């Protein structure tokens, strides 16, 4: 299998580096969101039944809009909370809640390594395999980015733009967008036709 020209290799490598940088951004937002979930989400969800407007036990110190946004995020994420009233096992429940998000991060690392091999090693240079593997990553990144955008608006929209959970999910969404753009460009570059290099490595076909 003939590899791409040097120029295309450089472009493909840059897109892979940009994609892994987007994965680092996702890790930053996702890690902070997971930690924030562990510290705050369960307590707010536990109080949810008490925060009805007509309930005399309503706690005015908790913003009802924030609670509604949190409930939407908790029940409409990729993986809902395992219980309606968590019993304090926050580390476990939040890990399950954000599990597919972390799988995207792991898959990003795998595709980065595989992508580098596909660019520089003839044995791995298969357009069919690369297109299939990277298409899966694009699908995952699209789903998670869409969910993060919805969560950021549900929790941190309007007057709640200063809420940390909304900021963390916006960070994750930004990283997801970087991953998507980088991988779209990478697939366009990798899909280009290979040109056999001549003896001087200038990309010109060797005369017969």
Coordinates of N, CA and C in Angstrom, one line a residue:
X1 N 0.9 -1.2 0.0 CA 0.0 0.0 0.0 C 0.9 1.2 0.0
X2 N 0.7 2.1 -1.0 CA 1.5 3.3 -1.1 C 1.0 4.4 -0.1
X3 N 1.9 5.1 0.5 CA 1.5 6.1 1.5 C 1.3 7.5 0.7
X4 N 0.7 8.4 1.4 CA 0.5 9.7 0.9 C 1.8 10.5 0.7
X5 N 1.7 11.6 0.0 CA 2.9 12.5 -0.1 C 3.2 13.1 1.2
X6 N 4.4 13.7 1.3 CA 4.9 14.3 2.5 C 3.9 15.5 3.0
X7 N 3.5 16.3 2.0 CA 2.6 17.4 2.4 C 1.3 16.9 3.0
X8 N 0.7 15.8 2.4 CA -0.5 15.3 3.0 C -0.3 14.6 4.4
X9 N 0.9 14.0 4.5 CA 1.2 13.4 5.8 C 1.3 14.5 6.9
X10 N 1.9 15.6 6.6 CA 2.0 16.7 7.5 C 0.6 17.2 7.9
X11 N -0.2 17.4 6.9 CA -1.6 17.9 7.1 C -2.4 16.9 8.0
X12 N -2.3 15.6 7.7 CA -3.0 14.6 8.5 C -2.5 14.6 9.9
X13 N -1.2 14.7 10.1 CA -0.6 14.6 11.4 C -1.1 15.8 12.2
X14 N -1.1 17.0 11.6 CA -1.6 18.2 12.3 C -3.1 18.1 12.7
X15 N -3.9 17.5 11.9 CA -5.3 17.3 12.3 C -5.4 16.3 13.4
X16 N -4.6 15.2 13.4 CA -4.6 14.3 14.5 C -4.2 15.0 15.8
X17 N -3.2 15.8 15.8 CA -2.8 16.6 17.0 C -3.8 17.5 17.4
X18 N -4.5 18.2 16.5 CA -5.6 19.0 16.9 C -6.8 18.3 17.5
X19 N -7.0 17.1 17.0 CA -8.1 16.2 17.5 C -7.7 15.8 19.0
X20 N -6.5 15.4 19.2 CA -6.1 15.0 20.6 C -6.1 16.2 21.5
X21 N -5.8 17.4 21.0 CA -6.0 18.6 21.8 C -7.4 18.9 22.2
X22 N -8.3 18.6 21.2 CA -9.8 18.7 21.6 C -10.1 17.7 22.6
X23 N -9.5 16.5 22.6 CA -9.8 15.5 23.6 C -9.3 16.0 25.0
X24 N -8.2 16.7 25.0 CA -7.7 17.2 26.3 C -8.7 18.2 26.8
X25 N -9.3 19.1 25.9 CA -10.3 20.0 26.4 C -11.5 19.3 26.9
X26 N -11.9 18.3 26.3 CA -13.0 17.5 26.8 C -12.7 16.9 28.1
X27 N -11.5 16.4 28.3 CA -11.1 15.8 29.6 C -11.3 16.9 30.7
X28 N -10.8 18.1 30.4 CA -10.9 19.2 31.4 C -12.3 19.5 31.8
X29 N -13.2 19.6 30.8 CA -14.6 19.9 31.1 C -15.3 18.7 31.7
X30 N -15.0 17.5 31.2 CA -15.7 16.3 31.7 C -15.2 16.0 33.1
X31 N -13.9 16.1 33.4 CA -13.4 15.8 34.7 C -14.0 16.8 35.8
X32 N -14.1 18.1 35.4 CA -14.7 19.0 36.3 C -16.2 18.8 36.5
X33 N -16.9 18.4 35.4 CA -18.3 18.1 35.5 C -18.6 16.9 36.4
X34 N -17.7 15.9 36.2 CA -17.9 14.7 37.1 C -17.7 15.0 38.5
X35 N -16.7 15.8 38.8 CA -16.4 16.2 40.2 C -17.5 17.0 40.8
X36 N -18.0 18.0 40.0 CA -19.1 18.8 40.4 C -20.4 18.0 40.6
X37 N -20.6 17.0 39.8 CA -21.7 16.1 40.0 C -21.6 15.3 41.3
X38 N -20.4 14.9 41.6 CA -20.2 14.1 42.9 C -20.5 15.0 44.1
X39 N -20.2 16.3 44.0 CA -20.3 17.1 45.1 C -21.6 17.8 45.3
X40 N -22.4 18.0 44.2 CA -23.6 18.8 44.3 C -24.8 18.2 43.8
X41 N -24.7 17.5 42.7 CA -26.0 17.0 42.0 C -26.9 16.2 42.9
X42 N -26.3 15.3 43.6 CA -27.1 14.3 44.4 C -27.9 15.1 45.5
X43 N -27.3 16.1 46.1 CA -27.9 16.8 47.2 C -29.1 17.6 46.6
X44 N -28.9 18.2 45.4 CA -30.0 18.9 44.8 C -31.2 18.0 44.4
X45 N -30.8 16.8 43.8 CA -31.8 15.9 43.4 C -32.6 15.3 44.6
X46 N -31.9 15.2 45.7 CA -32.6 14.6 46.9 C -33.6 15.6 47.4
X47 N -33.4 16.9 47.2 CA -34.3 17.9 47.7 C -35.4 18.2 46.6
X48 N -35.3 17.6 45.5 CA -36.2 18.0 44.4 C -37.7 17.9 44.8
X49 N -38.1 16.8 45.5 CA -39.6 16.7 45.8 C -40.0 17.8 46.8
X50 N -39.1 18.4 47.5 CA -39.5 19.4 48.5 C -39.5 20.8 47.9
X51 N -39.2 21.0 46.7 CA -39.1 22.3 46.1 C -40.3 22.7 45.2
X52 N -41.4 22.2 45.5 CA -42.6 22.6 44.8 C -43.1 24.0 45.3
X53 N -43.6 24.8 44.4 CA -44.0 26.1 44.8 C -45.1 26.1 45.9
X54 N -46.0 25.1 46.0 CA -47.0 25.1 47.0 C -46.6 24.3 48.2
X55 N -45.4 23.9 48.3 CA -44.9 23.1 49.4 C -44.4 24.0 50.5
X56 N -45.0 23.9 51.7 CA -44.5 24.8 52.8 C -43.0 24.6 53.2
X57 N -42.5 23.4 52.8 CA -41.1 23.2 53.1 C -40.1 23.7 52.0
X58 N -40.7 24.4 51.1 CA -39.9 24.9 50.0 C -38.7 25.7 50.5
X59 N -37.5 25.4 50.0 CA -36.3 26.1 50.4 C -36.0 27.2 49.4
X60 N -36.2 28.5 49.8 CA -36.0 29.6 48.9 C -34.6 29.8 48.5
X61 N -33.6 29.2 49.2 CA -32.2 29.4 49.0 C -31.8 28.7 47.7
X62 N -32.6 27.7 47.2 CA -32.2 27.0 46.0 C -33.0 27.4 44.9
X63 N -32.4 27.8 43.8 CA -33.0 28.4 42.6 C -33.8 27.3 41.9
X64 N -35.1 27.5 41.8 CA -35.9 26.4 41.1 C -35.5 26.2 39.7
X65 N -35.1 27.3 39.0 CA -34.7 27.1 37.6 C -33.4 26.3 37.5
X66 N -32.5 26.5 38.4 CA -31.3 25.6 38.5 C -31.7 24.2 38.7
X67 N -32.6 23.9 39.6 CA -33.0 22.6 39.9 C -33.7 21.9 38.7
X68 N -34.6 22.7 38.0 CA -35.2 22.1 36.8 C -34.2 21.8 35.8
X69 N -33.2 22.7 35.6 CA -32.2 22.4 34.6 C -31.4 21.2 35.0
X70 N -31.1 21.0 36.2 CA -30.3 19.9 36.7 C -31.1 18.6 36.5
X71 N -32.4 18.6 36.8 CA -33.2 17.5 36.6 C -33.3 17.0 35.2
X72 N -33.4 18.0 34.3 CA -33.4 17.7 32.8 C -32.1 17.1 32.4
X73 N -31.0 17.6 32.9 CA -29.7 17.1 32.5 C -29.5 15.7 33.1
X74 N -30.0 15.5 34.3 CA -29.8 14.2 35.0 C -30.6 13.1 34.3
X75 N -31.8 13.4 33.9 CA -32.7 12.4 33.3 C -32.6 12.2 31.8
X76 N -32.0 13.1 31.1 CA -31.9 13.1 29.7 C -30.5 13.0 29.1
X77 N -29.6 12.7 30.0 CA -28.2 12.6 29.5 C -28.1 11.2 28.8
X78 N -26.9 10.9 28.3 CA -26.7 9.6 27.6 C -27.0 8.5 28.5
X79 N -26.7 8.6 29.8 CA -27.0 7.6 30.8 C -27.6 8.2 32.0
X80 N -28.9 8.0 32.3 CA -29.5 8.6 33.4 C -28.9 8.1 34.8
X81 N -29.2 8.9 35.8 CA -28.8 8.4 37.1 C -29.4 7.1 37.5
X82 N -28.7 6.2 38.2 CA -29.2 4.9 38.5 C -30.3 4.9 39.5
X83 N -30.5 5.9 40.3 CA -31.6 6.0 41.2 C -32.1 7.4 41.2
X84 N -33.4 7.6 41.6 CA -34.0 8.9 41.7 C -33.5 9.7 42.9
X85 N -33.2 8.9 44.0 CA -32.8 9.5 45.2 C -31.5 8.9 45.7
X86 N -30.4 9.3 45.1 CA -29.1 8.7 45.4 C -28.8 8.7 46.9
X87 N -28.2 7.6 47.4 CA -28.0 7.4 48.8 C -26.6 7.8 49.3
X88 N -25.9 8.6 48.5 CA -24.6 9.0 48.9 C -23.5 8.4 48.1
X89 N -23.8 7.4 47.3 CA -22.7 6.8 46.5 C -22.5 7.6 45.2
X90 N -22.1 8.9 45.5 CA -22.0 9.8 44.4 C -20.9 9.4 43.4
X91 N -19.8 8.9 43.8 CA -18.7 8.6 42.9 C -19.2 7.5 41.9
X92 N -20.0 6.5 42.4 CA -20.4 5.5 41.5 C -21.5 6.0 40.6
X93 N -22.5 6.7 41.1 CA -23.6 7.2 40.3 C -23.1 8.1 39.2
X94 N -22.2 9.1 39.6 CA -21.8 10.0 38.6 C -20.9 9.4 37.6
X95 N -20.1 8.4 38.0 CA -19.3 7.6 37.0 C -20.2 6.9 36.0
X96 N -21.3 6.3 36.4 CA -22.2 5.7 35.5 C -22.9 6.7 34.6
X97 N -23.2 7.8 35.2 CA -23.9 8.9 34.5 C -23.1 9.4 33.3
X98 N -21.8 9.5 33.5 CA -20.9 10.1 32.5 C -20.0 9.1 31.9
X99 N -20.4 7.8 31.9 CA -19.6 6.7 31.4 C -19.3 6.8 29.9
X100 N -20.3 7.1 29.1 CA -20.1 7.1 27.7 C -19.2 8.3 27.3
X101 N -19.2 9.3 28.1 CA -18.4 10.5 27.8 C -16.9 10.1 28.0
X102 N -16.6 9.3 29.0 CA -15.2 8.9 29.2 C -14.8 7.9 28.2
X103 N -15.7 7.1 27.7 CA -15.4 6.1 26.6 C -14.9 6.9 25.4
X104 N -15.6 8.0 25.1 CA -15.1 8.9 24.0 C -13.7 9.3 24.1
X105 N -13.3 9.7 25.4 CA -11.9 10.1 25.6 C -11.0 8.9 25.4
X106 N -11.3 7.7 25.8 CA -10.5 6.6 25.6 C -10.4 6.3 24.1
X107 N -11.5 6.4 23.4 CA -11.5 6.1 22.0 C -10.7 7.2 21.2
X108 N -10.7 8.4 21.7 CA -9.9 9.4 21.1 C -8.4 9.1 21.1
X109 N -7.9 8.6 22.3 CA -6.6 8.1 22.4 C -6.2 7.0 21.4
X110 N -7.1 6.0 21.4 CA -6.9 4.9 20.5 C -6.8 5.4 19.0
X111 N -7.8 6.2 18.6 CA -7.8 6.7 17.2 C -6.6 7.5 16.9
X112 N -6.1 8.3 17.9 CA -4.9 9.1 17.6 C -3.7 8.2 17.3
X113 N -3.5 7.1 18.1 CA -2.4 6.2 17.9 C -2.6 5.5 16.5
X114 N -3.8 5.0 16.3 CA -4.1 4.3 15.0 C -3.9 5.2 13.8
X115 N -4.3 6.5 14.0 CA -4.2 7.4 12.9 C -2.8 7.7 12.5
X116 N -1.9 7.9 13.5 CA -0.5 8.1 13.3 C 0.1 6.9 12.5
X117 N -0.2 5.7 13.0 CA 0.2 4.5 12.3 C -0.3 4.4 10.9
X118 N -1.5 4.8 10.7 CA -2.1 4.7 9.3 C -1.4 5.7 8.4
X119 N -1.0 6.9 8.9 CA -0.3 7.9 8.1 C 1.1 7.5 7.7
X120 N 1.8 6.8 8.6 CA 3.2 6.6 8.4 C 3.6 5.1 8.1
X121 N 2.7 4.2 8.4 CA 3.1 2.8 8.2 C 2.2 2.1 7.2
X122 N 2.8 1.5 6.2 CA 2.0 1.0 5.1 C 1.1 -0.1 5.5
X123 N 1.5 -0.9 6.5 CA 0.6 -2.0 7.0 C -0.7 -1.5 7.5
X124 N -0.8 -0.4 8.1 CA -2.0 0.2 8.7 C -2.7 1.2 7.7
X125 N -2.1 1.4 6.6 CA -2.6 2.4 5.7 C -3.8 1.8 4.8
X126 N -4.9 1.7 5.5 CA -6.1 1.2 4.8 C -7.2 2.2 4.9
X127 N -7.7 2.7 3.8 CA -8.7 3.7 3.8 C -10.0 3.2 4.4
X128 N -10.3 1.9 4.1 CA -11.6 1.4 4.6 C -11.6 1.3 6.2
X129 N -10.5 0.8 6.7 CA -10.4 0.7 8.2 C -10.4 2.1 8.8
X130 N -9.6 3.0 8.3 CA -9.5 4.4 8.8 C -10.9 5.1 8.8
X131 N -11.5 5.0 7.7 CA -12.8 5.6 7.5 C -13.8 5.1 8.5
X132 N -13.8 3.7 8.7 CA -14.8 3.1 9.6 C -14.5 3.5 11.1
X133 N -13.2 3.4 11.5 CA -12.9 3.7 12.8 C -13.1 5.2 13.2
X134 N -12.8 6.1 12.3 CA -12.9 7.5 12.5 C -14.4 7.9 12.4
X135 N -15.2 7.2 11.6 CA -16.6 7.6 11.5 C -17.3 7.3 12.8
X136 N -16.9 6.2 13.5 CA -17.4 5.9 14.8 C -17.1 7.0 15.8
X137 N -15.9 7.5 15.8 CA -15.5 8.6 16.7 C -16.3 9.9 16.4
X138 N -16.5 10.2 15.1 CA -17.3 11.3 14.7 C -18.7 11.2 15.2
X139 N -19.3 10.0 15.1 CA -20.7 9.8 15.7 C -20.7 10.0 17.2
X140 N -19.7 9.4 17.9 CA -19.7 9.6 19.4 C -19.5 11.1 19.7
X141 N -18.6 11.7 19.1 CA -18.4 13.1 19.4 C -19.6 14.0 19.1
X142 N -20.3 13.7 18.0 CA -21.5 14.5 17.6 C -22.6 14.3 18.7
X143 N -22.8 13.1 19.1 CA -23.8 12.8 20.2 C -23.5 13.5 21.5
X144 N -22.2 13.4 21.9 CA -21.9 13.9 23.2 C -21.8 15.5 23.1
X145 N -21.3 16.0 22.0 CA -21.3 17.5 21.9 C -22.7 18.0 21.9
X146 N -23.6 17.4 21.2 CA -25.0 17.8 21.2 C -25.6 17.8 22.6
X147 N -25.3 16.7 23.4 CA -25.8 16.6 24.7 C -25.3 17.7 25.6
X148 N -24.0 17.9 25.5 CA -23.3 19.0 26.3 C -23.9 20.4 26.0
X149 N -24.2 20.6 24.8 CA -24.8 21.9 24.5 C -26.1 22.1 25.1
X150 N -27.0 21.0 25.0 CA -28.3 21.0 25.7 C -28.2 21.2 27.2
X151 N -27.2 20.5 27.8 CA -27.1 20.6 29.2 C -26.6 22.0 29.6
X152 N -25.7 22.5 28.9 CA -25.2 23.9 29.2 C -26.3 24.9 29.2
X153 N -27.2 24.8 28.2 CA -28.3 25.7 28.1 C -29.3 25.4 29.2
X154 N -29.6 24.1 29.6 CA -30.5 23.8 30.6 C -30.1 24.2 32.0
X155 N -28.8 24.1 32.2 CA -28.3 24.4 33.6 C -27.7 25.9 33.6
X156 N -27.0 26.2 32.6 CA -26.3 27.5 32.7 C -26.7 28.6 31.7
X157 N -28.0 28.4 31.2 CA -28.5 29.4 30.3 C -29.0 30.7 31.0
X158 N -29.2 31.7 30.3 CA -29.9 32.9 30.8 C -29.1 33.5 32.0
X159 N -29.8 33.7 33.1 CA -29.2 34.3 34.3 C -28.3 33.4 35.0
X160 N -28.1 32.2 34.6 CA -27.3 31.2 35.3 C -26.0 30.9 34.6
X161 N -25.5 31.9 33.8 CA -24.3 31.6 33.0 C -23.0 31.5 33.9
X162 N -23.1 31.9 35.2 CA -22.0 31.8 36.1 C -21.9 30.4 36.8
X163 N -22.9 29.6 36.6 CA -22.9 28.3 37.3 C -21.8 27.4 36.7
X164 N -21.1 26.8 37.6 CA -19.9 26.0 37.2 C -20.3 24.8 36.3
X165 N -21.4 24.1 36.6 CA -21.7 22.9 35.8 C -22.0 23.3 34.4
X166 N -22.6 24.5 34.2 CA -22.9 25.0 32.8 C -21.6 25.3 32.1
X167 N -20.6 25.9 32.9 CA -19.3 26.3 32.3 C -18.5 25.0 31.9
X168 N -18.6 24.0 32.8 CA -17.9 22.7 32.5 C -18.4 22.0 31.3
X169 N -19.7 22.0 31.1 CA -20.3 21.3 30.0 C -20.1 22.1 28.7
X170 N -20.0 23.4 28.8 CA -19.6 24.2 27.6 C -18.2 24.0 27.2
X171 N -17.3 23.8 28.2 CA -16.0 23.4 27.9 C -15.9 22.1 27.1
X172 N -16.7 21.1 27.6 CA -16.7 19.8 27.0 C -17.2 19.9 25.6
X173 N -18.3 20.7 25.4 CA -18.8 20.9 24.0 C -17.8 21.6 23.1
X174 N -17.1 22.5 23.6 CA -16.0 23.2 22.8 C -15.0 22.1 22.3
X175 N -14.6 21.3 23.3 CA -13.6 20.2 22.9 C -14.2 19.3 21.9
X176 N -15.4 19.0 22.0 CA -16.1 18.1 21.0 C -16.1 18.7 19.7
X177 N -16.4 20.0 19.6 CA -16.4 20.7 18.3 C -15.0 20.6 17.6
X178 N -14.0 20.8 18.4 CA -12.6 20.8 17.9 C -12.3 19.4 17.4
X179 N -12.7 18.3 18.1 CA -12.6 17.0 17.6 C -13.3 16.7 16.3
X180 N -14.5 17.2 16.2 CA -15.3 17.0 15.0 C -14.6 17.7 13.8
X181 N -14.3 19.0 13.9 CA -13.7 19.7 12.8 C -12.4 19.1 12.4
X182 N -11.5 18.7 13.3 CA -10.2 18.1 13.0 C -10.4 16.8 12.3
X183 N -11.4 16.0 12.7 CA -11.6 14.7 12.1 C -12.2 14.7 10.7
X184 N -13.1 15.7 10.5 CA -13.7 15.9 9.2 C -12.5 16.2 8.2
X185 N -11.7 17.2 8.6 CA -10.5 17.5 7.7 C -9.6 16.4 7.5
X186 N -9.3 15.6 8.6 CA -8.4 14.5 8.5 C -8.9 13.5 7.5
X187 N -10.2 13.2 7.5 CA -10.8 12.2 6.6 C -10.7 12.7 5.2
X188 N -10.9 14.0 5.0 CA -10.8 14.5 3.6 C -9.4 14.4 3.1
X189 N -8.4 14.6 4.0 CA -7.0 14.5 3.5 C -6.6 13.1 3.3
X190 N -7.1 12.2 4.2 CA -6.7 10.8 4.1 C -7.4 10.1 2.9
X191 N -8.5 10.7 2.5 CA -9.2 10.1 1.4 C -8.6 10.5 0.0
X192 N -7.6 11.4 0.0 CA -7.0 11.8 -1.2 C -6.2 10.6 -1.8
X193 N -6.1 10.7 -3.1 CA -5.3 9.6 -3.8 C -3.8 9.7 -3.5
X194 N -3.2 8.5 -3.3 CA -1.8 8.4 -3.1 C -1.1 8.5 -4.4
X195 N 0.1 9.1 -4.4 CA 0.9 9.2 -5.6 C 2.3 8.6 -5.3
X196 N 2.6 7.5 -6.0 CA 3.9 6.9 -5.7 C 5.1 7.9 -5.9
X197 N 6.0 7.9 -4.9 CA 7.1 8.8 -4.9 C 8.2 8.3 -5.8
X198 N 8.9 9.2 -6.5 CA 10.1 8.8 -7.3 C 11.3 8.7 -6.4
X199 N 12.5 8.4 -7.0 CA 13.7 8.2 -6.2 C 14.1 9.4 -5.4
X200 N 13.7 10.6 -5.9 CA 14.1 11.8 -5.1 C 13.0 12.2 -4.1
X201 N 12.0 11.4 -4.0 CA 10.9 11.6 -3.0 C 10.1 12.9 -3.2
X202 N 10.0 13.4 -4.5 CA 9.3 14.6 -4.8 C 7.8 14.3 -5.2
X203 N 7.4 13.1 -5.0 CA 6.0 12.8 -5.3 C 5.7 12.5 -6.8
X204 N 6.7 12.6 -7.6 CA 6.5 12.3 -9.0 C 6.6 10.8 -9.3
X205 N 5.7 10.3 -10.2 CA 5.7 8.9 -10.5 C 7.0 8.5 -11.2
X206 N 7.5 7.3 -10.8 CA 8.7 6.8 -11.4 C 8.4 6.3 -12.8
X207 N 9.2 6.8 -13.8 CA 8.9 6.5 -15.2 C 9.2 5.0 -15.4
X208 N 8.5 4.4 -16.3 CA 8.7 3.0 -16.6 C 9.7 2.8 -17.7

